[in-house]
XYZ file of C-alpha atoms in Angstrom:
646
model
C 47.457 -40.195 -17.258
C 48.771 -37.018 -19.767
C 45.661 -35.014 -18.274
C 45.577 -35.755 -14.384
C 41.956 -34.154 -14.170
C 40.386 -36.006 -16.779
C 42.131 -39.211 -15.757
C 40.324 -38.583 -11.956
C 37.119 -38.216 -13.972
C 37.537 -41.219 -15.860
C 38.197 -43.213 -12.664
C 35.269 -41.873 -10.743
C 32.776 -42.681 -13.701
C 34.059 -46.077 -13.969
C 33.503 -46.172 -10.122
C 29.911 -44.638 -10.676
C 29.191 -47.368 -13.379
C 30.065 -50.076 -11.193
C 27.862 -49.023 -8.554
C 25.096 -48.224 -11.075
C 25.202 -52.075 -12.234
C 25.177 -53.364 -8.787
C 22.062 -50.809 -8.053
C 20.384 -52.271 -11.241
C 21.077 -55.896 -10.302
C 19.860 -55.493 -6.890
C 16.749 -53.730 -8.157
C 17.829 -50.669 -6.026
C 15.319 -47.438 -6.355
C 18.558 -45.595 -6.731
C 19.928 -47.157 -9.907
C 17.996 -44.476 -12.195
C 19.686 -41.350 -10.281
C 23.167 -43.504 -10.248
C 22.786 -44.404 -14.149
C 22.277 -40.935 -14.962
C 25.289 -39.634 -13.037
C 27.328 -42.370 -14.630
C 26.296 -41.414 -18.096
C 27.177 -37.527 -17.352
C 30.207 -38.290 -15.755
C 31.236 -40.300 -19.094
C 30.188 -37.244 -21.072
C 32.436 -35.149 -19.322
C 35.231 -37.171 -20.115
C 33.777 -37.432 -23.993
C 33.255 -33.768 -24.229
C 37.105 -33.030 -22.733
C 38.221 -35.562 -25.454
C 36.289 -33.852 -28.171
C 37.825 -30.576 -27.523
C 41.099 -31.732 -28.324
C 40.095 -33.773 -31.147
C 38.401 -30.975 -32.854
C 41.462 -28.952 -32.252
C 43.761 -31.457 -33.761
C 41.545 -32.002 -36.521
C 41.486 -28.584 -37.996
C 44.886 -28.988 -39.098
C 44.538 -32.093 -41.094
C 43.419 -30.739 -44.231
C 46.359 -28.673 -44.492
C 48.760 -31.779 -43.545
C 46.944 -33.709 -46.186
C 47.684 -31.162 -48.704
C 51.376 -30.985 -47.842
C 51.676 -34.752 -47.648
C 50.793 -34.706 -51.565
C 53.631 -32.454 -52.298
C 56.312 -35.109 -51.164
C 54.375 -38.047 -52.658
C 56.472 -40.269 -55.385
C 59.312 -37.648 -55.958
C 61.987 -38.545 -58.169
C 65.556 -36.647 -58.320
C 68.077 -36.456 -60.893
C 71.251 -36.723 -58.945
C 74.738 -35.674 -60.372
C 77.379 -38.631 -59.893
C 81.017 -37.761 -59.239
C 81.865 -38.175 -62.864
C 79.408 -35.605 -63.711
C 76.804 -37.944 -64.960
C 73.000 -37.778 -63.928
C 71.140 -40.853 -62.566
C 67.506 -41.064 -61.400
C 66.700 -41.851 -58.009
C 63.805 -41.687 -55.384
C 63.967 -38.445 -53.494
C 63.796 -40.381 -50.535
C 67.363 -41.800 -51.184
C 68.836 -38.228 -51.234
C 71.769 -37.406 -48.692
C 72.998 -34.221 -47.309
C 75.423 -32.904 -49.812
C 73.937 -34.571 -52.706
C 73.697 -32.495 -56.073
C 70.395 -32.498 -58.035
C 69.165 -30.859 -61.240
C 66.043 -29.359 -61.719
C 64.316 -28.080 -65.034
C 61.279 -26.226 -65.838
C 58.079 -28.045 -64.601
C 59.719 -30.546 -62.124
C 59.288 -30.812 -58.587
C 62.404 -29.914 -56.149
C 63.025 -33.387 -54.628
C 64.433 -31.949 -51.378
C 65.281 -28.876 -49.398
C 68.855 -27.026 -50.344
C 70.632 -24.380 -51.757
C 70.762 -23.227 -55.011
C 74.498 -23.792 -56.319
C 73.774 -22.381 -60.024
C 71.295 -20.888 -62.001
C 68.342 -18.442 -61.902
C 64.608 -19.635 -62.052
C 61.022 -18.658 -61.056
C 59.426 -21.248 -58.477
C 56.029 -21.952 -57.599
C 55.867 -22.306 -53.706
C 52.024 -22.387 -53.500
C 51.917 -25.661 -51.971
C 53.956 -24.591 -49.087
C 52.972 -20.813 -48.775
C 49.377 -20.777 -50.363
C 50.534 -17.636 -52.657
C 50.093 -18.447 -56.168
C 52.509 -15.687 -57.473
C 56.130 -17.436 -58.360
C 59.156 -16.347 -56.427
C 62.484 -16.186 -57.884
C 65.153 -18.390 -56.527
C 69.031 -17.918 -57.585
C 72.707 -18.565 -56.565
C 74.362 -16.361 -54.123
C 72.563 -13.599 -51.737
C 69.723 -14.496 -49.577
C 67.494 -15.972 -51.899
C 69.281 -19.071 -52.476
C 67.297 -21.639 -50.279
C 64.535 -23.965 -51.941
C 61.869 -26.079 -50.179
C 61.497 -29.724 -51.413
C 58.038 -30.196 -53.350
C 58.069 -26.866 -54.840
C 57.697 -26.646 -58.455
C 60.261 -24.948 -60.968
C 58.623 -22.947 -63.261
C 61.318 -21.733 -65.669
C 64.933 -22.453 -66.583
C 67.072 -24.779 -64.646
C 68.511 -24.998 -61.111
C 71.586 -27.046 -59.829
C 70.958 -27.644 -55.934
C 72.676 -29.008 -53.152
C 70.654 -31.089 -50.660
C 70.835 -29.488 -47.348
C 68.461 -31.895 -45.088
C 68.262 -35.952 -44.918
C 65.153 -37.520 -45.669
C 62.281 -37.191 -43.322
C 63.658 -33.886 -41.709
C 62.847 -31.498 -44.708
C 60.434 -28.388 -44.317
C 57.303 -30.333 -45.540
C 57.987 -33.127 -43.161
C 58.374 -30.728 -40.153
C 55.363 -28.687 -41.177
C 53.469 -31.863 -41.375
C 54.587 -33.219 -37.881
C 53.732 -29.990 -36.263
C 50.296 -29.376 -37.843
C 49.186 -32.962 -36.844
C 50.501 -32.685 -33.270
C 53.187 -35.515 -33.392
C 56.031 -33.221 -32.093
C 53.927 -30.965 -29.972
C 55.038 -30.846 -26.670
C 54.053 -29.066 -23.490
C 55.162 -25.650 -22.892
C 56.647 -24.548 -19.516
C 53.162 -22.627 -18.907
C 51.226 -25.286 -19.717
C 53.318 -27.705 -17.628
C 53.146 -25.211 -14.751
C 49.174 -25.027 -15.039
C 49.089 -28.763 -15.257
C 50.788 -28.871 -11.896
C 48.244 -26.637 -10.573
C 45.339 -28.339 -11.734
C 46.646 -31.391 -10.400
C 46.999 -29.956 -7.114
C 43.796 -28.344 -6.895
C 42.363 -32.060 -7.660
C 44.250 -33.562 -4.914
C 42.961 -30.839 -2.496
C 39.233 -31.441 -3.704
C 39.882 -35.341 -3.352
C 40.986 -34.811 0.255
C 38.249 -32.469 1.074
C 35.656 -34.885 -0.435
C 37.268 -37.810 1.946
C 36.745 -35.398 4.559
C 33.039 -34.554 4.027
C 32.426 -38.531 3.805
C 34.078 -38.596 7.128
C 32.196 -35.720 8.755
C 28.825 -37.185 7.258
C 29.402 -40.427 8.937
C 30.323 -38.721 12.585
C 27.173 -36.908 12.270
C 24.897 -39.589 11.111
C 24.278 -38.668 7.461
C 24.316 -41.360 5.145
C 26.036 -40.319 1.812
C 26.567 -42.511 -1.142
C 29.614 -43.009 -3.329
C 27.785 -41.740 -6.321
C 26.928 -38.730 -4.697
C 30.700 -38.057 -3.350
C 31.572 -38.804 -6.854
C 29.395 -36.092 -8.441
C 30.685 -33.708 -5.941
C 34.455 -34.279 -6.517
C 34.094 -34.169 -10.123
C 32.132 -31.052 -10.204
C 34.384 -29.425 -7.825
C 37.876 -30.480 -9.348
C 38.631 -27.995 -12.757
C 37.339 -30.272 -15.279
C 36.316 -27.024 -17.368
C 40.009 -26.004 -18.005
C 41.517 -29.744 -17.514
C 39.201 -30.945 -20.548
C 40.134 -27.616 -22.487
C 43.740 -27.170 -21.886
C 45.339 -29.138 -24.690
C 42.863 -27.834 -27.093
C 43.966 -24.388 -26.198
C 47.678 -25.202 -27.149
C 46.830 -26.938 -30.210
C 44.399 -24.144 -31.829
C 47.316 -21.789 -30.616
C 49.632 -23.485 -33.334
C 47.010 -23.932 -35.647
C 45.932 -20.423 -35.568
C 49.502 -19.644 -36.689
C 49.550 -21.996 -39.422
C 46.360 -20.311 -40.607
C 48.440 -17.032 -40.675
C 50.885 -19.038 -42.730
C 53.565 -19.288 -39.943
C 55.277 -22.529 -38.679
C 56.826 -22.560 -34.969
C 58.899 -25.263 -34.146
C 57.814 -24.993 -30.222
C 54.801 -23.842 -28.281
C 57.590 -22.181 -26.144
C 58.144 -19.476 -28.699
C 54.434 -18.916 -29.274
C 54.081 -18.140 -25.495
C 57.299 -16.094 -25.310
C 55.769 -13.836 -28.338
C 52.958 -13.010 -26.191
C 55.473 -11.343 -23.832
C 58.004 -9.650 -26.457
C 59.333 -6.430 -25.643
C 61.801 -5.639 -28.535
C 61.786 -6.394 -32.249
C 64.997 -6.750 -34.169
C 64.706 -6.601 -37.863
C 67.064 -7.312 -40.785
C 66.797 -4.479 -43.090
C 67.526 -6.062 -46.616
C 64.739 -8.466 -47.502
C 62.892 -7.831 -44.571
C 61.867 -4.098 -44.177
C 62.860 -3.623 -47.672
C 62.270 -5.914 -50.859
C 66.257 -6.604 -50.574
C 66.800 -6.484 -54.379
C 68.976 -3.213 -54.484
C 69.438 -2.400 -57.833
C 72.349 0.124 -59.245
C 70.823 3.497 -60.224
C 74.013 5.735 -61.292
C 77.669 5.923 -61.247
C 78.964 9.130 -59.427
C 82.759 9.828 -60.479
C 85.210 11.848 -58.184
C 86.973 14.983 -60.217
C 89.470 13.395 -62.495
C 87.370 10.546 -63.326
C 84.600 9.888 -65.788
C 81.554 8.185 -65.134
C 82.524 5.519 -67.872
C 85.618 4.833 -66.045
C 83.628 4.077 -62.574
C 81.535 1.949 -64.516
C 84.274 -0.251 -66.004
C 85.704 -0.316 -62.602
C 82.451 -1.528 -61.174
C 81.809 -3.901 -63.543
C 85.194 -5.519 -63.175
C 84.871 -5.651 -59.399
C 81.486 -7.436 -60.202
C 82.858 -9.957 -62.383
C 82.546 -12.657 -59.810
C 79.844 -11.207 -57.524
C 76.659 -13.345 -58.171
C 74.583 -11.297 -55.701
C 71.435 -9.556 -57.090
C 73.168 -6.313 -56.357
C 76.632 -7.529 -58.213
C 74.384 -8.392 -61.317
C 72.514 -5.047 -61.438
C 75.972 -3.208 -61.445
C 77.088 -5.164 -64.300
C 73.622 -4.500 -66.086
C 73.872 -0.929 -65.512
C 77.408 -0.964 -66.755
C 76.844 -2.848 -70.078
C 73.444 -1.468 -70.601
C 73.050 2.273 -69.843
C 76.804 2.918 -69.580
C 77.412 0.760 -72.962
C 80.544 -0.783 -71.327
C 81.728 -3.919 -73.301
C 82.146 -7.108 -71.135
C 85.624 -7.299 -70.304
C 87.522 -10.342 -71.464
C 90.529 -10.361 -68.506
C 92.358 -13.073 -67.027
C 91.560 -12.706 -63.068
C 94.214 -13.425 -60.873
C 92.454 -13.589 -57.689
C 88.704 -13.104 -56.520
C 87.841 -11.349 -53.173
C 84.344 -12.406 -52.003
C 82.033 -10.289 -50.136
C 82.342 -11.085 -46.281
C 80.584 -9.529 -43.322
C 83.910 -8.780 -41.783
C 85.571 -7.036 -44.855
C 82.415 -5.468 -46.503
C 84.046 -5.347 -49.933
C 84.446 -7.439 -53.079
C 86.178 -7.638 -56.120
C 89.174 -8.861 -58.431
C 92.813 -8.726 -58.913
C 93.595 -8.659 -62.653
C 96.778 -7.838 -64.571
C 98.178 -6.399 -61.402
C 95.712 -4.185 -60.648
C 93.109 -4.479 -57.976
C 89.515 -3.577 -58.337
C 87.287 -3.468 -55.464
C 83.582 -2.348 -54.389
C 81.796 -2.405 -50.990
C 80.758 -0.155 -47.886
C 82.322 3.322 -48.043
C 84.352 2.927 -44.737
C 85.668 -0.207 -46.113
C 86.794 1.128 -49.451
C 88.196 4.151 -47.885
C 90.448 1.849 -45.378
C 91.123 0.035 -48.328
C 92.319 2.921 -50.614
C 94.013 4.315 -47.438
C 92.037 7.464 -47.597
C 90.966 7.638 -44.078
C 92.800 10.784 -42.953
C 90.846 13.134 -44.831
C 92.429 11.907 -48.331
C 89.196 11.323 -50.096
C 87.906 14.067 -52.304
C 85.191 16.312 -50.856
C 83.035 15.529 -53.560
C 83.401 11.556 -52.734
C 81.784 12.469 -49.232
C 79.286 14.699 -50.787
C 77.980 12.000 -53.091
C 77.942 9.365 -50.208
C 75.671 11.956 -48.063
C 73.535 12.871 -51.081
C 72.643 9.172 -51.608
C 72.583 8.328 -47.993
C 69.910 11.090 -47.452
C 67.780 9.750 -49.986
C 67.575 6.325 -48.384
C 69.868 4.615 -51.186
C 73.106 2.600 -50.429
C 76.264 3.984 -51.253
C 79.173 1.873 -52.610
C 82.339 3.184 -53.087
C 84.778 2.054 -55.718
C 88.385 1.854 -56.002
C 91.279 1.020 -58.039
C 93.993 0.256 -55.598
C 94.597 3.472 -53.721
C 92.866 5.492 -55.876
C 89.242 6.312 -55.327
C 87.091 6.200 -58.218
C 83.460 7.263 -57.083
C 80.291 5.936 -55.569
C 77.744 3.520 -57.071
C 73.971 4.428 -55.859
C 71.910 1.347 -54.938
C 68.200 2.133 -54.631
C 66.276 -0.352 -52.140
C 62.567 0.246 -51.603
C 60.726 -0.044 -48.230
C 57.833 -2.558 -48.284
C 54.666 -1.062 -48.662
C 52.224 -0.622 -45.885
C 55.067 -1.212 -43.148
C 55.327 1.931 -41.419
C 51.219 1.440 -40.368
C 52.273 -1.992 -39.189
C 55.092 -0.802 -36.947
C 52.794 1.858 -35.489
C 50.480 -1.053 -34.501
C 53.616 -2.980 -32.757
C 54.187 0.540 -30.874
C 50.623 0.360 -29.779
C 51.183 -2.937 -28.257
C 54.232 -1.550 -26.497
C 56.790 -3.403 -28.679
C 59.936 -1.347 -29.732
C 60.975 -1.923 -32.779
C 64.627 -1.748 -33.743
C 66.302 -1.906 -37.296
C 69.704 -3.778 -37.986
C 71.704 -3.138 -41.116
C 75.233 -2.914 -42.378
C 74.785 0.199 -44.165
C 76.043 3.761 -42.442
C 74.680 5.440 -40.017
C 73.165 8.390 -42.572
C 71.795 5.651 -44.764
C 70.367 3.701 -42.071
C 68.835 6.739 -40.320
C 66.891 7.512 -43.964
C 65.569 4.301 -44.245
C 64.526 4.034 -40.399
C 62.736 7.242 -40.691
C 60.722 6.240 -44.027
C 59.836 2.755 -42.452
C 58.929 4.028 -39.060
C 61.003 2.113 -36.766
C 61.910 3.222 -33.155
C 65.651 2.844 -33.477
C 68.379 1.362 -35.727
C 71.730 -0.231 -35.630
C 74.112 0.658 -38.200
C 77.128 -0.835 -39.817
C 76.042 -4.131 -37.843
C 77.992 -7.246 -37.780
C 76.601 -10.562 -36.886
C 78.511 -10.288 -33.520
C 76.975 -6.656 -33.178
C 73.604 -8.344 -33.414
C 74.388 -10.805 -30.884
C 75.741 -8.248 -28.475
C 72.620 -6.167 -28.840
C 70.568 -9.027 -27.948
C 72.412 -10.428 -25.156
C 72.358 -6.673 -23.379
C 68.609 -6.751 -23.924
C 67.723 -9.897 -22.377
C 70.120 -9.094 -19.396
C 68.003 -6.288 -18.746
C 64.905 -8.863 -18.476
C 63.445 -8.115 -22.034
C 62.136 -10.652 -24.395
C 63.657 -10.303 -27.818
C 62.103 -11.031 -31.277
C 64.325 -11.191 -34.289
C 63.069 -11.290 -37.946
C 65.670 -11.963 -40.550
C 66.509 -13.930 -43.801
C 69.930 -14.232 -44.325
C 72.799 -16.531 -43.457
C 74.550 -13.778 -41.349
C 71.354 -13.407 -39.474
C 71.139 -17.058 -38.106
C 73.142 -16.333 -34.896
C 70.839 -13.493 -33.702
C 67.691 -15.615 -34.865
C 69.074 -18.600 -32.658
C 69.842 -16.452 -29.466
C 66.760 -14.531 -29.727
C 63.712 -15.586 -27.406
C 61.767 -15.688 -30.776
C 63.487 -16.042 -34.107
C 61.344 -15.540 -37.047
C 63.006 -16.675 -40.437
C 61.413 -15.715 -43.717
C 60.416 -18.233 -46.009
C 62.449 -16.421 -48.837
C 65.523 -16.551 -46.981
C 68.396 -19.047 -46.688
C 68.172 -22.656 -45.252
C 70.663 -21.466 -42.302
C 68.354 -18.699 -41.481
C 65.299 -21.027 -41.405
C 66.884 -23.836 -39.372
C 68.205 -21.266 -36.920
C 64.759 -19.618 -36.147
C 61.931 -21.213 -33.866
C 59.132 -19.812 -36.296
C 59.133 -19.472 -40.226
C 56.872 -16.884 -42.108
C 55.620 -18.432 -45.362
C 54.640 -14.960 -46.610
C 58.143 -13.327 -45.902
C 56.268 -10.641 -44.244
C 58.575 -8.647 -41.181
C 55.380 -7.406 -39.844
C 54.028 -10.605 -39.245
C 54.976 -10.481 -35.857
C 51.897 -8.350 -35.091
C 49.930 -11.728 -35.895
C 52.314 -13.966 -33.761
C 52.365 -11.081 -30.773
C 48.622 -11.483 -30.929
C 48.373 -15.122 -30.864
C 50.886 -15.517 -27.984
C 48.669 -13.131 -25.853
C 45.513 -14.768 -26.867
C 47.051 -18.035 -26.002
C 48.326 -16.856 -22.405
C 44.914 -15.250 -21.926
C 42.710 -17.727 -23.009
C 44.359 -20.140 -20.603
C 44.280 -17.431 -17.586
C 40.713 -16.366 -18.472
C 39.247 -20.172 -18.584
C 41.155 -21.223 -15.404
C 39.664 -18.129 -13.695
C 36.177 -19.116 -14.955
C 36.730 -22.969 -14.051
C 37.402 -22.210 -10.392
C 34.848 -19.508 -10.260
C 32.282 -21.377 -11.380
C 32.911 -23.925 -8.340
C 30.788 -21.566 -6.061
C 27.534 -22.192 -7.192
C 28.013 -25.992 -7.008
C 28.689 -25.567 -3.252
C 25.286 -23.913 -2.763
C 23.728 -26.827 -5.067
C 25.432 -29.885 -3.676
C 26.254 -29.019 -0.162
C 22.531 -28.511 1.093
C 21.508 -31.414 -0.885
C 23.824 -33.707 1.145
C 22.861 -32.541 4.423
C 19.569 -30.837 4.482
C 17.746 -33.865 5.855
C 20.193 -34.081 8.935
C 20.650 -30.271 9.127
C 17.291 -28.766 7.848
C 18.938 -25.110 8.304
C 21.454 -25.507 5.447
C 18.399 -25.060 3.459
C 18.851 -21.375 3.694
C 21.874 -22.083 1.446
C 19.462 -23.631 -1.237
C 19.464 -19.804 -2.762
C 18.593 -21.149 -6.282
C 15.399 -22.851 -4.963
C 16.419 -26.421 -6.371
C 13.604 -28.728 -6.602
C 14.945 -31.779 -4.449
C 18.545 -32.687 -3.598
C 19.055 -35.296 -6.339
C 17.796 -32.980 -8.488
C 20.338 -30.523 -7.283
C 23.280 -32.982 -7.768
C 22.501 -34.251 -10.957
C 21.690 -30.472 -12.140
C 25.514 -29.737 -10.974
C 26.819 -32.597 -12.964
C 25.115 -31.868 -15.884
C 26.055 -28.219 -16.131
C 29.886 -29.426 -15.628
C 29.569 -31.464 -18.451
C 27.837 -29.254 -20.699
C 29.778 -25.972 -20.063
C 33.057 -27.734 -21.402
C 31.123 -28.058 -24.744
C 29.733 -24.576 -24.413
C 33.882 -23.254 -24.007
C 35.231 -25.359 -26.852
C 34.520 -22.339 -29.647
C 36.182 -19.996 -27.208
C 39.032 -22.399 -26.682
C 39.500 -22.698 -30.290
C 39.190 -19.062 -31.154
C 40.810 -17.526 -28.026
C 39.928 -14.607 -26.179
C 39.925 -11.511 -28.115
C 43.084 -9.179 -27.433
C 43.009 -5.672 -27.969
C 46.175 -3.213 -27.359
C 46.058 -2.140 -23.887
C 47.798 -2.130 -20.784
C 48.379 -5.066 -18.714
C 46.306 -3.914 -15.513
C 43.354 -3.022 -18.046
C 43.260 -6.353 -19.672
C 43.674 -8.021 -16.330
C 40.580 -6.032 -14.994
C 38.512 -6.608 -18.059
C 39.152 -10.362 -17.819
C 38.529 -10.813 -14.127
C 35.312 -9.010 -14.791
C 34.116 -11.093 -17.433
C 35.590 -14.665 -16.749
C 35.414 -14.134 -12.920
C 32.315 -12.516 -12.013
C 30.683 -14.373 -15.287
C 32.001 -17.556 -14.240
C 30.713 -16.879 -10.631
C 27.247 -15.954 -11.946
C 26.871 -17.860 -14.707
C 26.513 -21.509 -12.998
C 23.672 -20.163 -10.503
C 21.628 -19.296 -13.610
C 22.571 -22.502 -15.627
C 22.157 -25.108 -12.566
C 18.515 -23.505 -12.155
C 17.553 -23.922 -15.673
C 18.803 -27.375 -15.537
C 16.984 -28.137 -12.502
C 13.827 -26.912 -13.842
C 14.082 -29.191 -17.016
C 15.013 -32.056 -14.732
C 11.889 -31.503 -12.942
C 9.949 -31.340 -15.667
C 10.859 -34.276 -17.227
C 10.698 -36.397 -14.066
C 14.280 -37.689 -14.485
C 14.298 -37.890 -10.449
């Protein structure tokens, strides 16, 4: 009952089989004909089922590979008294703390609490190069089944057994959690309606034939019904959806719902977080620029103090630059209070010995130092502008109400990203970079990356407001991000794509995860979404259009003896009424097999206007679906006659 069209075909095939057995037992001369019709009807059902099986089978190899990553895993869990105990990974609960050393597999999804290590994620991503996972920042998430290659990690488990990223990947690949999308449901309803209409038509034909004195067998009526109902698209509908999800998997993208894949095909605007998405995200401190009356060493020392409790890559790079190039010794001070970085304050630092050291976004530092009314030195603003114009990120440094200088952070745009954004533009998708940087820095990075627009000094609330405004205007929004602060926007967007390198919160909020962590992967996602929609539409058009030839084959065959004038409609010059009916049934079965490769591969998409794509597909699949059956049925008729099958 999952597929009403194929279910009706099964019922009809069973009925014809019963009549074949009756004819066979009665030694009726029509047994050969009814037997062939029954056989080809069962072939129609078999081919439709085969299409779905082929689509599902393509993901089994990857699913089996993933299953091996989670088998027989053990974990070293920390108890409440700080001791280690060895337990099975399946017994881990959310909140458990585990220790993983070099060479060991990570027992479950979690967040790094302490440590920095290289991790081999090839079992998940297919990429052999190790990645760095560390506490703090947006690279703290780890995936169960991946291997630690160096050092040691202390990990807090964030998912219960059976709900890990690998488990969800396996379920999605195997189709265990695949649900019909709204588009697929709507099309199923349409196909069910058409099936009901043609059922009424066939019953009406039976009545009209009886009234005119024409004897029409149940076998012939069954053949008429099956050839007229949309068995082609009915048999391929599930295969198209499964193949779409499989194509995403082959591009290293995991989608949690088919709805998101379809929505991707109609995306208007793409929002991208800058750090870690457009850029590599590991901004490194390059220089300390003092204001007049302050030395670079004093700025370095203050920046080092403000970074004592900063475990982010930026904080560590500041400490490394201060202690390395500038030769500042690691201070041995008593920290009275630690101020962690937040999206609201946009600064961090410490209080020690009655002094407050802060570093952070320029406007936040100016506010902290009470220098918002033009009190800041001109050299300070000049340094900020100079850094921003070169695409760097300026951070202010202050000691209480005293501005000390600026830290120059360099961020690198990922190579080839400008060309990828140009391809998105050709597809009609507008790209918007979202960043917490000041407008000047944002403009420099936006120009280098080639995005259409940018949103500077953006808080998580700003991202949400922007998405909601766009959605109210009727636009479909895609969001790419990797950080915890991106999670609300990823959840609100129509298509949320999280980077595999991102945090656990981001991956859980999104409805897609890019295992390659490529922000322009949306090009492939959009193409697959459009392919999915176009393939369904094109094959539906083809399925309905190819019914026309069957009218010219079967209708004259039904009534030509009663109404000889109907022989004029036999434009294909088919050999006999029985040959015409059998040929139509055979073509109806074989065309499903012939279209399986197209259903799995998808209709080719090229960036073009919607009207142009519609004209092209109507020409190819509408006109093609109209003409091909005439040639196909004629060829089969010649073969049937030559083999004396009827």
